[in-house]
Structures are given as structure tokens and as C-alpha cells.
């Protein structure tokens, strides 16, 4: 088979459908990555226009441009869009597009999940846009502090749009994070051990793990606040045993890691691009990996530094002040490693390098002001002033927007296969750089002069007029710069100015393909022996295209999309993977998920169970279609190696995906228990008037159910493995999860007066959580029973059994904790 | 998987220790335990310092294990990164929980 | 650019009734001093880092061994340099923080502040029954503990020239220690976003000399 034939065959297998309908059924990471990036850039422009409105409003005192009601919506939506609809999706888009190419493979771990995440993002984002068009957008500030956002003080639908829309969008973040984690750990080219991974993959891995542990607290907070607004469960009302500070803890437990979730991918871009711009290799790869991990962990110990003025005792503040200063150290390791990299090489001032230099100045200033506000007494003055607004823009614009622009200009030739024709980018950079610093340097100053953030107007006597005017002028210069970037990208995509391959002479694998990239990425997968395979072997792209690597021969029959996985640490080939093809299931599932959220938003609760049923049915079909009626023998991957197929192993991609999804789930559950303990110790109005009546019978029945389900699923797996019928054991497991469900229902029914006190409300949520997981486990066991009855080849293709075991175990373990949380306080006194 | 654990263990322990000692402090102030006296010392300080020292001790044991022939990774790269994160965990514990021994509580 | 920034600060820094940089009380003064110190330190560090980057472009390329570079850049500059500065800053910050805490003493006067959208009510335990709306009276030159709470949403008590801010959280009472050096009027603001009336939500702090304070408590001025 020659190169062209191979290209045609692989293209036929991997390509999305032609024309417009291909957009709705594609599961290809290259297409979806581009779609993510374009959509995120659209939201960046929307958020930018809102920013211009803010600056127009504040340019003069007594501004009559917008009244407070509209102005509050504008700044709330500016923050919300930039954080949730621009920054995070940009990371997702870039990672989705780049990772398989950098890792030397053909797609991400779960192609349909990528598509599902994208459509959740689009639908959720649309909900928020619609609210803005109708003038009923959220208006409580992007961190949505109750009681202001509670039903008493914000009775309108505005706040619900935020709580429900953002939770919907976060599904896409969680989906992408699971996807990215499993892909980086398992879906790499053979030979790529951990130390040979391109540095961007390390950053993306750490970021994805942070999303899995950082987003759940916010999702929990949103769920609780929406429950309070819709059903009167008083989690945040001080007079009914709730506490508004609980929201602040949950929000910032998410909100601070969020800053690093935004910064780390950008740092990954710099670590990738900077050495290429300096014609050298990255200084201190291992140090940077360790610094990134350290940064990720420390960022979870900073959340209270957003709460220095809430009256927490000084020792509590001091812990977080100390951790907040310490977090500057791993950041500084990275900054100096980059400067050392410039010294090591011969820097060339290409356009991406200009943006990197812009990053250095801006981000270092942002970091230094960050250390200042980490010092508690200074924060008591600076908190909630324009100084903070300025600081966070230095961090986020410096630490994210400049690096992303560097990345866009660096990978633009890869996205399109073209080269820039008009040199508008340099002008744009100058305007952005100058405009940004004028806008936000001025804001530090006016903040110290006492200007609070979020005010809609001020008096001439305040003495801020001139500074605000200067700041607004800077803002408009910045906006013109960004408009020029947009024009240049459009011109770039329209002019057919073919570029050459690998224009930057980079060493990473994404350049070992023709550009724009083919749907299958690599005609055959490389064997990786170093961090920069292309630098070692410039002939690699041609050899891969000729079929000189793994999986070079497309399947002779059918149109199976194939790749392989590797062992996590060593990079030895592990098993063979066959992907699903194009499908409309993701967009349909996202639409039905959207229906669920919409029914909650519009309070048409009779639709909610229908939507949940719809999601369950589609989820069932999603997995059902992956079954095998025949045994899957080991598959050849070339070079004389045969690998087991992923459906026949215990630790399949589905198992890994479940494990990481459960990590997020466990964080959610942990946050809920934290909330329970927090209310109990800190909130006014505790202990509650009546404790839950403990019942030895219910407690024992619940434990028995959990034990039976966990043991039976193991017996079922054992029976299946040796070829016996697992049916009887599955029925037993079903009985076990059924018992757990019943006990959770009784817990919910017996929770004392949920609308009357946060105690009962929390028990209701704990019971609901247990019920949901018991129901999920029940459905999975039923699924296995259906597989067995349908005479699928389950003995050989046993992967689904281990996945179900994981979920059954999780339901059992959390069930025990829920029972203890409910029954023990009453039993102990 | 074990290599990932080696890399992540020390910072994880830091996070657990950090949250627990912050929680302990909240518990002491929330339930009025600061009033209890043991001799001339009031109860919270010895309690907080003991927890602080325990956390440091655990980190030192972990760091020692990461250097020991028995527990270290076979990959040189993972050895390097796990020791770096091990040191990060130890330093972060000493640094971020230092207020437990020095600043005043419950004001 | 940083030079112009500094000039702007010194030009505008000492006027304005809401400026944190023209302190009129010990807490605000400690914090303003802290700020100027940190600003100078930050400018020095920033210049140093930028200089290192500029020099990288001007110097002839030469090859050094990687271990040496790691030691210079990562260990010395990346680790040891920030750790030493941050440790000093942390200790300094904690010492100031301790100094500003509301410790009990005979000198101290207590005032209760209750915020609701959009007005502050102040009451004076020294004179039961006395309440003032949106005007807070204190004696000058004596430490005052403000016991802050809220009846509806979260607000924040802030008199920028006198001290830092403290939130008014429903269900909690937070204590902020303030002190004004001299008799006079000081502008106060509520510094936590509270909805449509937020922009103009503030109050006035009046610090009295001892005789005026006595007559205020006696109900002669109000």
C-alpha cells in the first residue's frame, strides 16, 4: 500500500460527514478542538464588549450610560463569560485539538464525550446569552454571594440563569477533564514514558486533575443555592441554621484553584513555544513538572485569602496568608526556568515571542501585587477595591490572554496550513500591550484612592475622574488591538497562502504531519525515544506517512477507527482500542440534558423526570452500542506485536474514565460533608431543634444492602471470568442496591423539617445523593443483566464488569458515610 | 499508578494536614474550647503545636521513604519528581502551618 | 513605565477623603507604610527580572553546562531568592496583623454597627438607647471596637483613612478595631456589593475631642 492509498483509506475511515451535517455528528478531536476555540473566541468578544461598556460607564462621574440594574448585569456577565465561557473552554479546545497530536496518537480517549462536552458548553452558553438579550441576566456579581442572591433579595429569574446555566457548562469542563486525564495517562505513542511526554501534556494533566477536584465544590454550591431558591431549603439563611459564609467557602474552594486552572495551560503554552523561539530546549524539565504539581496542590490551600475580611480569627487567616505567599515559589521556579531558557538559547523576536515578552512583564507585576494582597493587613484595605480588579486582570490577562495569543499565532499555521500574509499582528500586539497597561495600572491607583469595585457611578469630588478617563481610553486602545487580531485571523483563513510544514522548526510531534492535519493525524504511530522526536529525526513525518510505524494497515473489512494505549509510566504498548464513529448521539444527549436544566430554570417540574428518563435511555444506548457478540482476539498493531482489545481487559478506558469521574464525584461528596460540619460548628442556630431519630433497623438494613451489593458484584465477576452464568449473583447485587435505595428514601422522608432548618435540608441532600448513586448502580447492574441475556460475549469481553464494580463500590462506601452522618449524632446524644 | 502515587503523596498529605489543622482551629473557637486550662497553659496551644509537629513528622517519614531503596521508583525521572514534591510537602507543612505555633487564636 | 506609575502615586496619593494613602489613624498608617515598603520592593524585583530578560537578548550566545544553569536559574533565583523575601514579608505581615487585633483593654470603647440595605445604624452601649443613622460618633485618639453585623445581605464597614474593612455578615458579629488620630469627619463606605443602591451606600465617621465626646454621650449633640 503506498502513501496516497493509505491516506485515502484512513481518511475514509476517520473523516467527519461532509458539509454542514458533519458539524453535528463529528466526534473527531481536530474538528471539535477548532469548534471549541472558535466558540470560545466568540464569547471572548462578547465579554470584551461588556468590558467596553463598563469602561464607558466609569469614564466620567455621574454617568447616565446605564442605571445600576443594567450595569450590575453587565459586570456580572463580563466576569462570568470570561471565566466560564472563554478561559476554561479555550483550554479545553486547545487541549482537545493538540493533545493527541502531541502525544503521537489518533484521537482522545472518549471521542463522543468530547462532542457531548462541546454541545453542553454551546447550549449552556446560549442560555446565558439569551438571558442577556432579554435583560434578565444574573446581576449579583460573578461570585454570587448569598443572601444577596437568595430568593428574598433576588426574586427574579436572573440568578437562576447563572446557577443553572453555569452548572450546565461545567458538565463540559468535567467531561473534558476526564477525557484529558485518561488520554494523557493512557493514549500515547509507544515508547513515550512519563519523562518523554511533551511538557504541555504535563500541564494539561495537572490542569485536568485540578478541574476534577476544583469544580465540584462550586457545582455543590450552585445546587444548594438553587435548592434554597426553588424549594426553600435554608442552606445560606442565618435565621434558619444556614450560613452565607458556607457559600463563600465553597465558591473560593473552587475559585482559587480556578485561577491556576486558567494559568497552567497558558504556562504550558509558554513552556512549549519559548524553547522553539529561542532555538534550544526547555531548562529544567523535571523541575518544571515538580513546580507545576506543587503549584496545583498549594492552590487548594489559598481559598480563604478571598475571605480575609469576613471575620475569621487571625490564626485562620495566617494559615492562608502563609500558604498564599508560598505559592509564589513554584511560580517563581517556572519564571526563572523560562528566563534561563532564553539565556540558554538564541532568542528570535517572532510574533509569538512578542506576546511571551508581554506575558513576562504583565504576569510578574500581577504576581507581585498578588503577594501584596496575600499579606492580611494590606488586603483589609485593598479588598473589594479597584486594586483587586487591576491585580486579577494582570494575572489573568498576563497569565492567560498573552500566552494564548502567542499560542494562536504559533499554531495558526498548523490549524490552517497557511502562513500569515498581512503583518497586522505586530501592530495589534503593540496596541494590546500599551492599552492594557494604561487601563489597569491606573486602576491600581484609583483603588488605593478608595474606589470600590462594582460601583456604577461616583462623584466628581471623589477625585477619581481623570484616572478613570485615562483607564477608559486605555481600554479602548486595547479593544482596537483585539479587533485587529480578529481581522488578521479572518484574513488568514481567507487568503490561500500555503505555508510550509513545521514553519518554526519545532521538535514536537504535532508538526510531524501535513497541515492542516488529516482526520487520522498519523498514518502510522511513531515509536518515541525522546522528548523532541522531530528534532532527532527530521525524516520522521515521511516515514510515518509511508506506514513505517504502528497500526499502519487500516482494517481490511469495515471502517474501524483504531489506536492503542500504553502503560502509564513506561510507555510500553498496553492494549488495542477501537473507537466509535461519527454519531448524532452526543448532540441529542446534550439537548436532552439541556431540557433537564431548562425545566429547572422555568420551573416546569413535570418535564424534569421526562428529561432524566431521556438522559438515562440515551446513556444506555451510548454504552449498549459498544457491545461485542463475538470474542475479540488479540489484534495486530504492526512490528509483529499483538495486543488485547480494550473490551477484554479489566482496566479499560471506561474503567479509567469512571475512576476519574468518581474522583470528581468524591470531591463533591467531600464538600457536602465539609458543608455539614461547617454549619454544625460555625453557623448560628445550631444544634438544630430536633435531631434525626436514629434507627438501628434502618442502619443495619442499609449496611447489609451495601455489603450484599459489593460482595455479589465480585462473585458475579468471578463467575463470569470462568465462563459460568453470573445472572444469580447479579440479581443479588440488584437486591443490595435496591435496599440501599429504600434506606436512602426513608432517610429523606424522615429528615426533620428540611425547609425549617439547614440540618434537615442537609440530610435531605445527603439522602438524595445516596439515592442517586444507588439508582445509578442499579441501572448498571440491569445493564449487565441485559448483556448476559442478549448473549453478548461477556466472558472474553469482560471490561464492563469492572466498570460496574467501581460504581457499586462507590455507592456502598458513600452510603455508609451517609448513614453514619444521619444516624450517629442522634445515637450519640 | 504507583509512580503517580509517589509523586502525589506528599502534597496530598500536606493538604489533609492543612485542612485538618484549620478545621481543628475552627472547632476550638467554635465550641469555646479555648477557655479550658491545663496548668498555666490553655488547652489550644499545646493541641495545635502537637498537631503541627505530627504533620511535620509524617512528611519527614514520607520523604525518607521516597529516598529509601525499598520504596523509591525504578524510573530516574519519577525519583527526581517525587523527591521534589516530597520536599514541597515538607516545606509547605512547616511554612503554611507555622501560625499554629506563633499567632494568637480565636481573635 | 513604572517610574510614571510611581510619580502618579505620589502626586495623587495624599488627597481625597477616601484615600488609603492619607492615613488618619494607626491602623491605616501601619498599612500605608506596609504598602509603600512593598511597592519599593516590588519595583526592585520587577526591574531585576526585566533586566535579566533584556540582557538575554544582548549577550553573545555561549554554551554552558545544564547542571550549572539549573543551579543558577532554578535553585538560586527560582527557589532561594523568593523564599527569603517571602519569609521576611510573611513575618512582617503577621506581626502587623497581630498588632491590629481587637484585644481587650480598659481604654477601649465599643460601638455596635448594624447594616441593612442601604443604611447603617450605630448604637452606643455606653449610653443605652442612643442610636444614630449613617453617622458614627467616636472619641478621637482612643481605640474603638466596632461590632459589625447585618440584617439582610453582606455589607462591609470601611473608613479608608482610619482602618481596613470588616464584613457585616448576617448571623455573625465581627469586631474591627479602629482609632482616629484627631477630631474630624471621615468618609466611610460599605465595601461589599449589595445590589442597586450600592454605589452611594456610605456613612460618615465623626471623631470628637474628649469634651465633645462627653457632650455627645450626654445627648447634647447628635
Coordinates of C-alpha atoms in Angstrom, one line a residue, chain A residues 68-69 72 75-76 139-141 143 145-149 152-154 238 243-245 248 281-285 287-288 308-312 314-315 317-318 321-323 325-330 332-333 335-337 339-349 353 357 360-362 364-365 368-369 371-373 375-385 387 394 433-434 437-438 441-442 444-445 447-459 461-462 464 470 682-684, chain C residues 1-2 4-5 7-21 27-29 31-32 34-35 38-43 45-46 48-57 59 61-64 66 69-70 72-75 77-83 86-87 89-90 92-101 117 151-154 156 158-176 189-202:
Chain A
X68 CA -27.4 50.3 38.3
X69 CA -29.8 47.5 37.3
X72 CA -24.9 45.1 37.6
X75 CA -20.2 43.5 35.1
X76 CA -21.6 40.2 36.4
X139 CA -26.7 40.6 38.5
X140 CA -25.2 39.5 41.8
X141 CA -21.5 39.8 40.8
X143 CA -19.2 35.2 42.7
X145 CA -22.7 35.9 47.3
X146 CA -25.9 34.9 49.1
X147 CA -28.0 36.3 50.9
X148 CA -27.9 38.9 48.1
X149 CA -28.5 36.1 45.5
X152 CA -35.6 37.1 49.3
X153 CA -33.2 39.7 47.8
X154 CA -33.1 38.5 44.2
X238 CA -28.6 32.6 59.1
X243 CA -24.7 30.5 56.9
X244 CA -23.9 32.7 53.9
X245 CA -20.2 32.1 54.7
X248 CA -18.0 31.8 50.2
X281 CA 15.4 23.0 24.8
X282 CA 13.5 23.8 28.0
X283 CA 15.7 24.3 31.0
X284 CA 14.9 22.1 34.0
X285 CA 12.0 19.9 32.6
X287 CA 11.9 21.0 37.9
X288 CA 9.0 22.4 36.0
X308 CA -9.7 37.9 54.9
X309 CA -12.4 40.5 55.8
X310 CA -15.2 38.0 56.8
X311 CA -14.2 37.9 60.5
X312 CA -12.3 34.6 60.5
X314 CA -6.3 35.7 62.9
X315 CA -4.7 32.3 63.1
X317 CA -6.1 34.0 58.2
X318 CA -2.5 33.5 59.0
X321 CA -1.7 34.1 54.3
X322 CA 1.3 31.8 54.7
X323 CA 0.2 29.4 52.0
X325 CA 2.9 33.7 49.9
X326 CA 4.4 30.2 49.5
X327 CA 2.5 29.7 46.2
X328 CA 4.7 32.3 44.7
X329 CA 7.7 30.0 45.0
X330 CA 6.8 27.3 42.4
X332 CA 9.0 31.8 40.5
X333 CA 10.7 28.5 39.7
X335 CA 9.5 32.1 35.6
X336 CA 13.3 31.7 36.2
X337 CA 13.4 28.4 34.3
X339 CA 14.4 33.2 31.7
X340 CA 17.2 30.6 31.9
X341 CA 15.8 29.0 28.8
X342 CA 16.1 32.4 26.9
X343 CA 19.7 32.7 28.2
X344 CA 20.5 29.2 27.1
X345 CA 19.4 29.8 23.5
X346 CA 19.3 32.4 20.8
X347 CA 16.0 34.3 21.1
X348 CA 14.3 35.4 17.9
X349 CA 11.6 38.1 18.0
X353 CA 7.7 35.8 21.2
X357 CA 7.5 39.1 26.5
X360 CA 6.5 38.3 31.4
X361 CA 6.1 42.0 32.3
X362 CA 2.3 41.7 32.9
X364 CA 5.3 39.4 37.0
X365 CA 3.5 42.6 38.0
X368 CA 3.9 40.8 42.8
X369 CA 0.6 42.6 43.6
X371 CA 1.9 38.7 47.1
X372 CA 0.9 42.1 48.4
X373 CA -2.7 41.1 48.8
X375 CA -0.4 40.0 53.3
X376 CA -3.5 40.1 55.5
X377 CA -3.4 43.8 56.8
X378 CA -2.9 45.1 53.2
X379 CA -5.8 43.1 52.0
X380 CA -8.0 44.6 54.6
X381 CA -7.6 47.9 52.7
X382 CA -7.3 46.6 49.2
X383 CA -10.1 44.1 49.3
X384 CA -13.1 44.8 47.1
X385 CA -11.5 47.9 45.6
X387 CA -6.9 47.5 43.2
X394 CA -2.8 41.5 35.4
X433 CA 0.2 45.8 25.3
X434 CA 0.0 49.6 25.6
X437 CA -1.1 48.6 30.9
X438 CA -2.7 52.1 30.7
X441 CA -2.0 50.4 36.1
X442 CA -4.5 53.3 36.5
X444 CA -4.4 50.0 41.0
X445 CA -4.0 53.6 41.8
X447 CA -8.3 51.5 44.1
X448 CA -5.9 52.8 46.6
X449 CA -7.6 56.1 46.5
X450 CA -10.7 54.3 47.7
X451 CA -12.7 53.4 44.6
X452 CA -14.6 50.2 45.3
X453 CA -15.2 47.6 42.6
X454 CA -18.7 47.2 41.2
X455 CA -19.8 50.8 41.8
X456 CA -22.0 52.0 38.9
X457 CA -21.1 55.7 39.4
X458 CA -19.0 58.1 41.5
X459 CA -18.9 61.8 42.4
X461 CA -15.4 65.2 44.5
X462 CA -14.0 61.7 44.9
X464 CA -11.1 59.8 40.5
X470 CA -7.3 57.5 31.3
X682 CA -19.8 27.8 62.7
X683 CA -23.3 28.7 61.7
X684 CA -25.6 30.4 64.2
Chain C
X1 CA 6.5 53.0 32.9
X2 CA 6.9 52.0 36.5
X4 CA 5.4 57.2 35.8
X5 CA 3.3 54.9 37.9
X7 CA 5.0 59.7 40.1
X8 CA 1.3 59.3 39.7
X9 CA 1.0 57.7 43.1
X10 CA 3.0 60.4 44.9
X11 CA 1.0 63.2 43.1
X12 CA -2.4 61.8 43.8
X13 CA -1.6 59.9 46.9
X14 CA -2.2 62.4 49.6
X15 CA -5.6 63.9 48.9
X16 CA -9.1 62.5 48.7
X17 CA -11.2 61.7 51.7
X18 CA -11.4 58.0 50.7
X19 CA -7.7 57.6 50.1
X20 CA -6.0 54.7 52.0
X21 CA -2.7 56.6 51.3
X27 CA -4.2 51.0 61.6
X28 CA -4.4 52.8 58.3
X29 CA -0.9 54.3 58.8
X31 CA -1.0 49.5 56.4
X32 CA 0.1 52.5 54.3
X34 CA 3.4 48.4 54.6
X35 CA 2.2 49.3 51.1
X38 CA 6.0 46.5 49.4
X39 CA 5.8 48.9 46.4
X40 CA 9.5 49.7 46.6
X41 CA 10.4 46.0 47.0
X42 CA 8.1 45.0 44.1
X43 CA 9.6 47.7 41.8
X45 CA 12.2 42.8 41.9
X46 CA 10.3 43.8 38.7
X48 CA 15.7 43.0 38.2
X49 CA 13.6 40.4 36.4
X50 CA 13.0 42.6 33.4
X51 CA 16.7 43.4 33.2
X52 CA 17.6 39.7 33.2
X53 CA 15.2 39.2 30.2
X54 CA 16.6 42.2 28.3
X55 CA 20.2 41.0 28.9
X56 CA 19.4 37.7 27.4
X57 CA 18.8 39.4 24.1
X59 CA 24.6 38.9 25.1
X61 CA 25.4 33.1 22.7
X62 CA 27.7 30.7 24.5
X63 CA 27.1 27.2 25.8
X64 CA 27.3 26.4 29.5
X66 CA 23.0 22.4 32.0
X69 CA 22.3 26.6 34.6
X70 CA 19.8 24.7 36.7
X72 CA 21.9 29.4 38.9
X73 CA 18.4 29.9 37.5
X74 CA 16.2 27.4 39.3
X75 CA 17.8 26.8 42.6
X77 CA 16.9 32.6 41.6
X78 CA 13.8 30.4 41.4
X79 CA 13.9 29.0 44.9
X80 CA 16.2 30.7 47.4
X81 CA 15.6 34.3 46.2
X82 CA 11.8 34.3 46.6
X83 CA 11.8 32.1 49.8
X86 CA 8.6 36.0 51.2
X87 CA 9.6 34.7 54.6
X89 CA 7.3 39.7 54.3
X90 CA 5.1 37.0 55.9
X92 CA 6.2 41.4 59.0
X93 CA 2.6 41.0 57.8
X94 CA 1.7 38.6 60.7
X95 CA 3.3 41.0 63.2
X96 CA 1.2 43.9 61.9
X97 CA -1.8 41.7 61.8
X98 CA -1.3 40.8 65.5
X99 CA -0.9 44.5 66.4
X100 CA -4.2 45.4 64.7
X101 CA -6.3 42.7 66.6
X117 CA -29.9 47.9 52.6
X151 CA -29.8 42.3 58.9
X152 CA -30.1 41.4 55.3
X153 CA -27.2 40.8 52.8
X154 CA -23.5 41.0 53.3
X156 CA -18.7 45.8 54.7
X158 CA -14.8 50.7 55.8
X159 CA -13.4 54.0 56.7
X160 CA -10.3 54.0 54.4
X161 CA -8.4 56.8 56.1
X162 CA -8.7 55.1 59.5
X163 CA -8.5 51.3 59.1
X164 CA -9.1 48.3 56.9
X165 CA -12.5 46.9 56.3
X166 CA -14.6 44.2 58.0
X167 CA -17.6 42.5 56.6
X168 CA -21.1 42.7 58.1
X169 CA -22.4 39.1 57.8
X170 CA -26.0 38.2 58.8
X171 CA -25.9 36.0 61.9
X172 CA -22.4 36.9 62.8
X173 CA -20.9 39.7 64.8
X174 CA -17.4 40.8 63.6
X175 CA -15.2 43.1 65.6
X176 CA -13.0 45.7 63.9
X189 CA -18.2 53.3 52.7
X190 CA -19.9 50.0 52.6
X191 CA -17.5 47.9 50.6
X192 CA -19.4 44.7 49.7
X193 CA -21.6 44.7 46.6
X194 CA -25.2 44.8 47.8
X195 CA -27.4 45.4 44.8
X196 CA -28.9 48.5 43.2
X197 CA -28.2 51.0 46.0
X198 CA -24.6 50.0 46.4
X199 CA -22.8 52.9 44.6
X200 CA -23.8 55.6 47.1
X201 CA -24.1 53.4 50.2
X202 CA -21.8 55.0 52.9

